[in-house]
């Protein structure tokens, strides 16, 4: 297993200092010499292999370079040495005469997957270079498929290849690529220094996704949603895999069209990828659309009308909802009973749906508050509860006020669905948002003298139930605490 950290600096001093930091994590260091304004003459200071690149802008480089300039660089300026690899573009192959055993011949496409991907591979494979690199832009998660297929082909033909789908939709190829034969995978030294779209921070590659230990036996799970990159679910499940000693990995899958993803990559009877996929968490906006892709759905999830967990069982897909139990668990730990409790739910999306169902089971008296009551009305009717407008609402007489909107997180971090004045008189405020834990709503609630509860406990509880469905093991108290501490 090899991880290569890519270093792009403008001057030599910064280059050496970044390289020093990179050696802590990298097996290979890629020096992006097209970023450098100074000339690099020798490389004697290195104690591990380096890959030199001098990319023109049309191949993702940092400067405009003619073919002649690139030929001149590789033929007269580029350092040589036993631990020095050259990564050269395919159009240079006939103009150079290097030690081909340390050459990567590469092709980059920053627009998408080229139609002639196979031909590009064949052209590069006909060169004497030791390794072929093909890196394409993933505009959709399905763009990972040709990359995985290319890795399979190269393996069967005995060729060393690096194949990557760039961007968030391609992250699976960066994490799983090496276990499927990719010669190496690239990481960024930190989040600010990625040199290609979707390049993961090397610490995450190694200590969150554990790329070094992923193999053909590894159980693969992941989160399906849009967006997904903000999620702490990879931290939760990957921590649990390690703590339980399970050979598993949990990835973010950025999916636009869930039915296409399920057809081509998930369902064992139709997928075009052989992988050890065991389970999926489903988040917005796919909790309802995935239901039509499944072979069986547990009765509770059917009643709720949303699935947040999928289990791949032999050639069948089974759907569950762990949001409802995860939601109610923290409440039942605090309050002996919710029977007859007056509960206000703000928001009418997937989380509200599971919360209303769980509260109705506990015989609470639920009222739905929505910014658009007409739109929320069908949900209220489905569960036989009343629905009212959020604007100018007063929560004074409620035992429990629940936020099931995104207000307080992400782009809405400074917003709150209710003010201190609106909350005064309410007993407890439960914000389903977990990132950040201390939301503006909870600060308003504190000022109004209400008890407060954040969304992290729910997140861990629903994740624990998912983990049990996939692995048969539940989160121990120690794991729950470890996860809570590391996500706080
Ligand atoms: P969703 O399906 O997209 O629903 C969001 C709801 O919020 C919709 O009813 C939407 O109203 C409403 N909303 C959006 N912006 C609003 C605004 N500016 N003012 C008033 N209402 C607004 O999302 P979801 O899956 O239900 O998730 C909702 C929140 O719960 C998210 O923040 C999520 O992170 C959190 N959550 C937490 C957990 C956990 O484990 N702690 C689990 C699931 C969800 P319209 O219908 O009018 O668009």
Short mmCIF file of N, CA and C in Angstrom, two decimals, residues 212-314:
data_model
loop_
_atom_site.label_atom_id
_atom_site.label_comp_id
_atom_site.label_asym_id
_atom_site.label_seq_id
_atom_site.Cartn_x
_atom_site.Cartn_y
_atom_site.Cartn_z
N UNK A 212 -4.53 1.62 4.49
CA UNK A 212 -3.47 0.62 4.53
C UNK A 212 -3.98 -0.79 4.81
N UNK A 213 -5.15 -0.89 5.45
CA UNK A 213 -5.61 -2.23 5.84
C UNK A 213 -6.80 -2.71 4.99
N UNK A 214 -7.25 -1.88 4.04
CA UNK A 214 -8.39 -2.31 3.22
C UNK A 214 -7.92 -3.38 2.23
N UNK A 215 -8.67 -4.47 2.16
CA UNK A 215 -8.34 -5.52 1.19
C UNK A 215 -9.64 -6.06 0.58
N UNK A 216 -9.54 -7.18 -0.13
CA UNK A 216 -10.72 -7.72 -0.80
C UNK A 216 -11.79 -8.20 0.18
N UNK A 217 -11.36 -8.51 1.41
CA UNK A 217 -12.31 -9.01 2.42
C UNK A 217 -13.03 -7.88 3.13
N UNK A 218 -12.53 -6.67 3.00
CA UNK A 218 -13.07 -5.55 3.79
C UNK A 218 -14.56 -5.35 3.51
N UNK A 219 -15.33 -5.27 4.61
CA UNK A 219 -16.76 -4.99 4.50
C UNK A 219 -16.93 -3.51 4.19
N UNK A 220 -17.66 -3.20 3.12
CA UNK A 220 -17.80 -1.79 2.72
C UNK A 220 -19.19 -1.28 3.08
N UNK A 221 -19.22 -0.16 3.78
CA UNK A 221 -20.48 0.50 4.09
C UNK A 221 -20.32 1.97 3.71
N UNK A 222 -21.40 2.71 3.70
CA UNK A 222 -21.24 4.12 3.34
C UNK A 222 -22.52 4.91 3.49
N UNK A 223 -22.36 6.21 3.31
CA UNK A 223 -23.47 7.14 3.44
C UNK A 223 -23.87 7.65 2.06
N UNK A 224 -25.14 7.49 1.72
CA UNK A 224 -25.66 7.94 0.43
C UNK A 224 -26.45 9.22 0.65
N UNK A 225 -26.06 10.29 0.02
CA UNK A 225 -26.80 11.54 0.19
C UNK A 225 -26.22 12.63 -0.69
N UNK A 226 -26.75 13.82 -0.53
CA UNK A 226 -26.25 14.98 -1.28
C UNK A 226 -26.63 16.24 -0.50
N UNK A 227 -25.73 16.91 0.16
CA UNK A 227 -24.30 16.61 0.23
C UNK A 227 -23.99 15.56 1.30
N UNK A 228 -22.76 15.07 1.31
CA UNK A 228 -22.36 14.10 2.33
C UNK A 228 -21.02 14.43 2.99
N UNK A 229 -20.27 15.35 2.37
CA UNK A 229 -18.90 15.53 2.82
C UNK A 229 -18.80 16.14 4.23
N UNK A 230 -19.89 16.78 4.70
CA UNK A 230 -19.87 17.40 6.03
C UNK A 230 -20.13 16.36 7.13
N UNK A 231 -20.54 15.17 6.74
CA UNK A 231 -21.08 14.21 7.71
C UNK A 231 -20.03 13.66 8.65
N UNK A 232 -20.44 13.40 9.90
CA UNK A 232 -19.51 12.76 10.84
C UNK A 232 -19.74 11.25 10.87
N UNK A 233 -20.65 10.75 10.04
CA UNK A 233 -20.91 9.30 10.04
C UNK A 233 -19.66 8.48 9.72
N UNK A 234 -18.78 8.91 8.76
CA UNK A 234 -17.55 8.13 8.55
C UNK A 234 -16.71 8.02 9.83
N UNK A 235 -16.66 9.10 10.60
CA UNK A 235 -15.88 9.06 11.85
C UNK A 235 -16.52 8.05 12.82
N UNK A 236 -17.83 8.09 12.92
CA UNK A 236 -18.52 7.20 13.86
C UNK A 236 -18.30 5.73 13.48
N UNK A 237 -18.61 5.39 12.24
CA UNK A 237 -18.57 3.96 11.87
C UNK A 237 -17.15 3.44 11.73
N UNK A 238 -16.24 4.28 11.21
CA UNK A 238 -14.86 3.80 11.08
C UNK A 238 -14.22 3.62 12.45
N UNK A 239 -14.58 4.48 13.41
CA UNK A 239 -14.09 4.30 14.79
C UNK A 239 -14.62 2.98 15.34
N UNK A 240 -15.90 2.74 15.10
CA UNK A 240 -16.49 1.50 15.63
C UNK A 240 -15.87 0.26 14.99
N UNK A 241 -15.60 0.32 13.68
CA UNK A 241 -14.96 -0.83 13.02
C UNK A 241 -13.63 -1.16 13.70
N UNK A 242 -12.84 -0.12 13.95
CA UNK A 242 -11.52 -0.35 14.56
C UNK A 242 -11.68 -0.89 15.97
N UNK A 243 -12.55 -0.24 16.74
CA UNK A 243 -12.71 -0.66 18.14
C UNK A 243 -13.24 -2.08 18.27
N UNK A 244 -14.08 -2.48 17.34
CA UNK A 244 -14.65 -3.84 17.38
C UNK A 244 -13.75 -4.85 16.68
N UNK A 245 -12.66 -4.38 16.10
CA UNK A 245 -11.76 -5.31 15.41
C UNK A 245 -12.38 -5.89 14.14
N UNK A 246 -13.26 -5.11 13.49
CA UNK A 246 -13.92 -5.59 12.26
C UNK A 246 -13.19 -5.00 11.05
N UNK A 247 -12.91 -5.83 10.06
CA UNK A 247 -12.29 -5.37 8.83
C UNK A 247 -13.37 -4.68 7.98
N UNK A 248 -13.59 -3.42 8.24
CA UNK A 248 -14.65 -2.70 7.54
C UNK A 248 -14.24 -1.26 7.27
N UNK A 249 -14.89 -0.67 6.28
CA UNK A 249 -14.65 0.75 5.99
C UNK A 249 -15.98 1.40 5.63
N UNK A 250 -16.13 2.66 6.02
CA UNK A 250 -17.36 3.41 5.78
C UNK A 250 -17.01 4.69 5.03
N UNK A 251 -17.64 4.88 3.88
CA UNK A 251 -17.27 5.96 2.96
C UNK A 251 -18.43 6.91 2.70
N UNK A 252 -18.14 8.16 2.33
CA UNK A 252 -19.21 9.03 1.84
C UNK A 252 -19.47 8.77 0.36
N UNK A 253 -20.72 8.56 -0.02
CA UNK A 253 -21.08 8.39 -1.43
C UNK A 253 -21.96 9.58 -1.84
N UNK A 254 -21.38 10.48 -2.61
CA UNK A 254 -22.15 11.65 -3.06
C UNK A 254 -22.99 11.23 -4.26
N UNK A 255 -24.30 11.14 -4.05
CA UNK A 255 -25.18 10.56 -5.06
C UNK A 255 -26.26 11.55 -5.48
N UNK A 256 -26.35 11.79 -6.79
CA UNK A 256 -27.41 12.66 -7.31
C UNK A 256 -28.68 11.86 -7.57
N UNK A 257 -28.53 10.73 -8.23
CA UNK A 257 -29.69 9.94 -8.63
C UNK A 257 -29.60 8.57 -7.94
N UNK A 258 -30.41 8.44 -6.87
CA UNK A 258 -30.28 7.22 -6.04
C UNK A 258 -30.68 5.98 -6.83
N UNK A 259 -31.71 6.06 -7.70
CA UNK A 259 -32.11 4.82 -8.38
C UNK A 259 -31.04 4.34 -9.35
N UNK A 260 -30.35 5.27 -10.00
CA UNK A 260 -29.25 4.87 -10.90
C UNK A 260 -28.10 4.26 -10.10
N UNK A 261 -27.77 4.89 -8.96
CA UNK A 261 -26.69 4.37 -8.11
C UNK A 261 -27.04 2.95 -7.63
N UNK A 262 -28.29 2.78 -7.19
CA UNK A 262 -28.67 1.45 -6.71
C UNK A 262 -28.64 0.43 -7.84
N UNK A 263 -29.09 0.83 -9.01
CA UNK A 263 -29.13 -0.13 -10.13
C UNK A 263 -27.71 -0.54 -10.55
N UNK A 264 -26.85 0.44 -10.76
CA UNK A 264 -25.54 0.13 -11.38
C UNK A 264 -24.44 -0.23 -10.38
N UNK A 265 -24.61 0.21 -9.11
CA UNK A 265 -23.49 -0.04 -8.19
C UNK A 265 -23.89 -0.79 -6.92
N UNK A 266 -25.19 -0.83 -6.59
CA UNK A 266 -25.56 -1.40 -5.28
C UNK A 266 -26.26 -2.75 -5.39
N UNK A 267 -27.33 -2.82 -6.18
CA UNK A 267 -28.15 -4.04 -6.13
C UNK A 267 -27.37 -5.25 -6.65
N UNK A 268 -27.24 -6.30 -5.82
CA UNK A 268 -26.42 -7.44 -6.23
C UNK A 268 -26.90 -8.09 -7.53
N UNK A 269 -28.16 -7.91 -7.89
CA UNK A 269 -28.64 -8.56 -9.12
C UNK A 269 -28.40 -7.72 -10.37
N UNK A 270 -28.12 -6.43 -10.21
CA UNK A 270 -27.97 -5.58 -11.41
C UNK A 270 -26.66 -4.81 -11.46
N UNK A 271 -25.92 -4.79 -10.37
CA UNK A 271 -24.75 -3.91 -10.32
C UNK A 271 -23.65 -4.38 -11.27
N UNK A 272 -22.82 -3.41 -11.66
CA UNK A 272 -21.74 -3.70 -12.62
C UNK A 272 -20.39 -3.69 -11.92
N UNK A 273 -20.42 -3.86 -10.63
CA UNK A 273 -19.19 -3.79 -9.84
C UNK A 273 -19.21 -4.91 -8.82
N UNK A 274 -18.11 -5.62 -8.75
CA UNK A 274 -18.02 -6.66 -7.74
C UNK A 274 -17.31 -6.05 -6.54
N UNK A 275 -18.04 -5.85 -5.47
CA UNK A 275 -17.44 -5.30 -4.24
C UNK A 275 -18.20 -5.82 -3.04
N UNK A 276 -17.53 -5.76 -1.90
CA UNK A 276 -18.08 -6.38 -0.70
C UNK A 276 -18.95 -5.38 0.06
N UNK A 277 -19.97 -4.87 -0.66
CA UNK A 277 -20.84 -3.84 -0.06
C UNK A 277 -21.80 -4.51 0.91
N UNK A 278 -21.83 -4.02 2.15
CA UNK A 278 -22.68 -4.64 3.18
C UNK A 278 -23.85 -3.74 3.59
N UNK A 279 -23.61 -2.43 3.65
CA UNK A 279 -24.70 -1.60 4.14
C UNK A 279 -24.55 -0.14 3.78
N UNK A 280 -25.69 0.53 3.80
CA UNK A 280 -25.69 1.96 3.49
C UNK A 280 -26.55 2.72 4.49
N UNK A 281 -26.06 3.89 4.87
CA UNK A 281 -26.91 4.86 5.56
C UNK A 281 -27.47 5.75 4.45
N UNK A 282 -28.72 6.17 4.62
CA UNK A 282 -29.32 7.03 3.60
C UNK A 282 -29.68 8.35 4.26
N UNK A 283 -29.27 9.43 3.63
CA UNK A 283 -29.66 10.74 4.17
C UNK A 283 -30.33 11.57 3.08
N UNK A 284 -30.69 12.83 3.45
CA UNK A 284 -31.40 13.70 2.53
C UNK A 284 -30.59 13.85 1.23
N UNK A 285 -31.18 13.85 0.05
CA UNK A 285 -32.63 13.86 -0.18
C UNK A 285 -33.18 12.49 -0.61
N UNK A 286 -32.54 11.40 -0.18
CA UNK A 286 -32.88 10.09 -0.78
C UNK A 286 -33.69 9.14 0.10
N UNK A 287 -34.08 9.58 1.32
CA UNK A 287 -34.70 8.62 2.25
C UNK A 287 -36.00 8.01 1.73
N UNK A 288 -36.69 8.75 0.88
CA UNK A 288 -37.93 8.19 0.33
C UNK A 288 -37.71 7.53 -1.03
N UNK A 289 -36.86 8.15 -1.85
CA UNK A 289 -36.68 7.60 -3.20
C UNK A 289 -36.03 6.22 -3.19
N UNK A 290 -35.19 5.94 -2.20
CA UNK A 290 -34.54 4.61 -2.20
C UNK A 290 -35.53 3.49 -1.96
N UNK A 291 -36.69 3.82 -1.40
CA UNK A 291 -37.62 2.74 -1.01
C UNK A 291 -38.01 1.88 -2.21
N UNK A 292 -38.10 2.51 -3.38
CA UNK A 292 -38.50 1.73 -4.56
C UNK A 292 -37.36 0.86 -5.11
N UNK A 293 -36.16 1.01 -4.56
CA UNK A 293 -35.02 0.22 -5.04
C UNK A 293 -34.82 -1.04 -4.19
N UNK A 294 -35.66 -1.25 -3.17
CA UNK A 294 -35.38 -2.30 -2.19
C UNK A 294 -36.29 -3.51 -2.39
N UNK A 295 -35.82 -4.67 -1.89
CA UNK A 295 -36.62 -5.90 -2.02
C UNK A 295 -37.56 -6.09 -0.84
N UNK A 296 -37.18 -5.53 0.29
CA UNK A 296 -38.01 -5.69 1.50
C UNK A 296 -37.80 -4.49 2.40
N UNK A 297 -38.89 -4.02 3.02
CA UNK A 297 -38.80 -2.87 3.94
C UNK A 297 -39.50 -3.25 5.24
N UNK A 298 -38.84 -3.02 6.36
CA UNK A 298 -39.46 -3.38 7.65
C UNK A 298 -40.75 -2.58 7.83
N UNK A 299 -41.76 -3.16 8.51
CA UNK A 299 -43.07 -2.49 8.63
C UNK A 299 -42.97 -1.08 9.23
N UNK A 300 -42.12 -0.87 10.26
CA UNK A 300 -42.04 0.46 10.88
C UNK A 300 -41.57 1.51 9.86
N UNK A 301 -40.56 1.14 9.05
CA UNK A 301 -40.04 2.09 8.05
C UNK A 301 -41.12 2.39 7.01
N UNK A 302 -41.94 1.37 6.71
CA UNK A 302 -43.04 1.60 5.75
C UNK A 302 -44.02 2.60 6.33
N UNK A 303 -44.35 2.43 7.62
CA UNK A 303 -45.29 3.37 8.26
C UNK A 303 -44.71 4.77 8.31
N UNK A 304 -43.43 4.86 8.63
CA UNK A 304 -42.77 6.18 8.70
C UNK A 304 -42.71 6.79 7.31
N UNK A 305 -42.53 5.93 6.31
CA UNK A 305 -42.44 6.41 4.92
C UNK A 305 -41.04 6.85 4.56
N UNK A 306 -40.03 6.34 5.27
CA UNK A 306 -38.64 6.70 4.95
C UNK A 306 -37.70 5.60 5.43
N UNK A 307 -36.66 5.37 4.63
CA UNK A 307 -35.63 4.38 4.97
C UNK A 307 -34.31 5.13 5.15
N UNK A 308 -33.63 4.89 6.27
CA UNK A 308 -32.31 5.52 6.44
C UNK A 308 -31.19 4.48 6.52
N UNK A 309 -31.56 3.20 6.39
CA UNK A 309 -30.55 2.14 6.49
C UNK A 309 -30.85 1.03 5.49
N UNK A 310 -29.82 0.61 4.77
CA UNK A 310 -29.98 -0.50 3.83
C UNK A 310 -28.97 -1.58 4.19
N UNK A 311 -29.44 -2.82 4.18
CA UNK A 311 -28.55 -3.96 4.41
C UNK A 311 -28.53 -4.79 3.13
N UNK A 312 -27.32 -5.12 2.67
CA UNK A 312 -27.19 -6.00 1.50
C UNK A 312 -27.08 -7.42 2.05
N UNK A 313 -28.12 -8.21 1.82
CA UNK A 313 -28.19 -9.56 2.37
C UNK A 313 -28.24 -10.54 1.20
N UNK A 314 -27.14 -11.21 0.93
CA UNK A 314 -27.03 -12.07 -0.26
C UNK A 314 -27.38 -11.24 -1.49
#
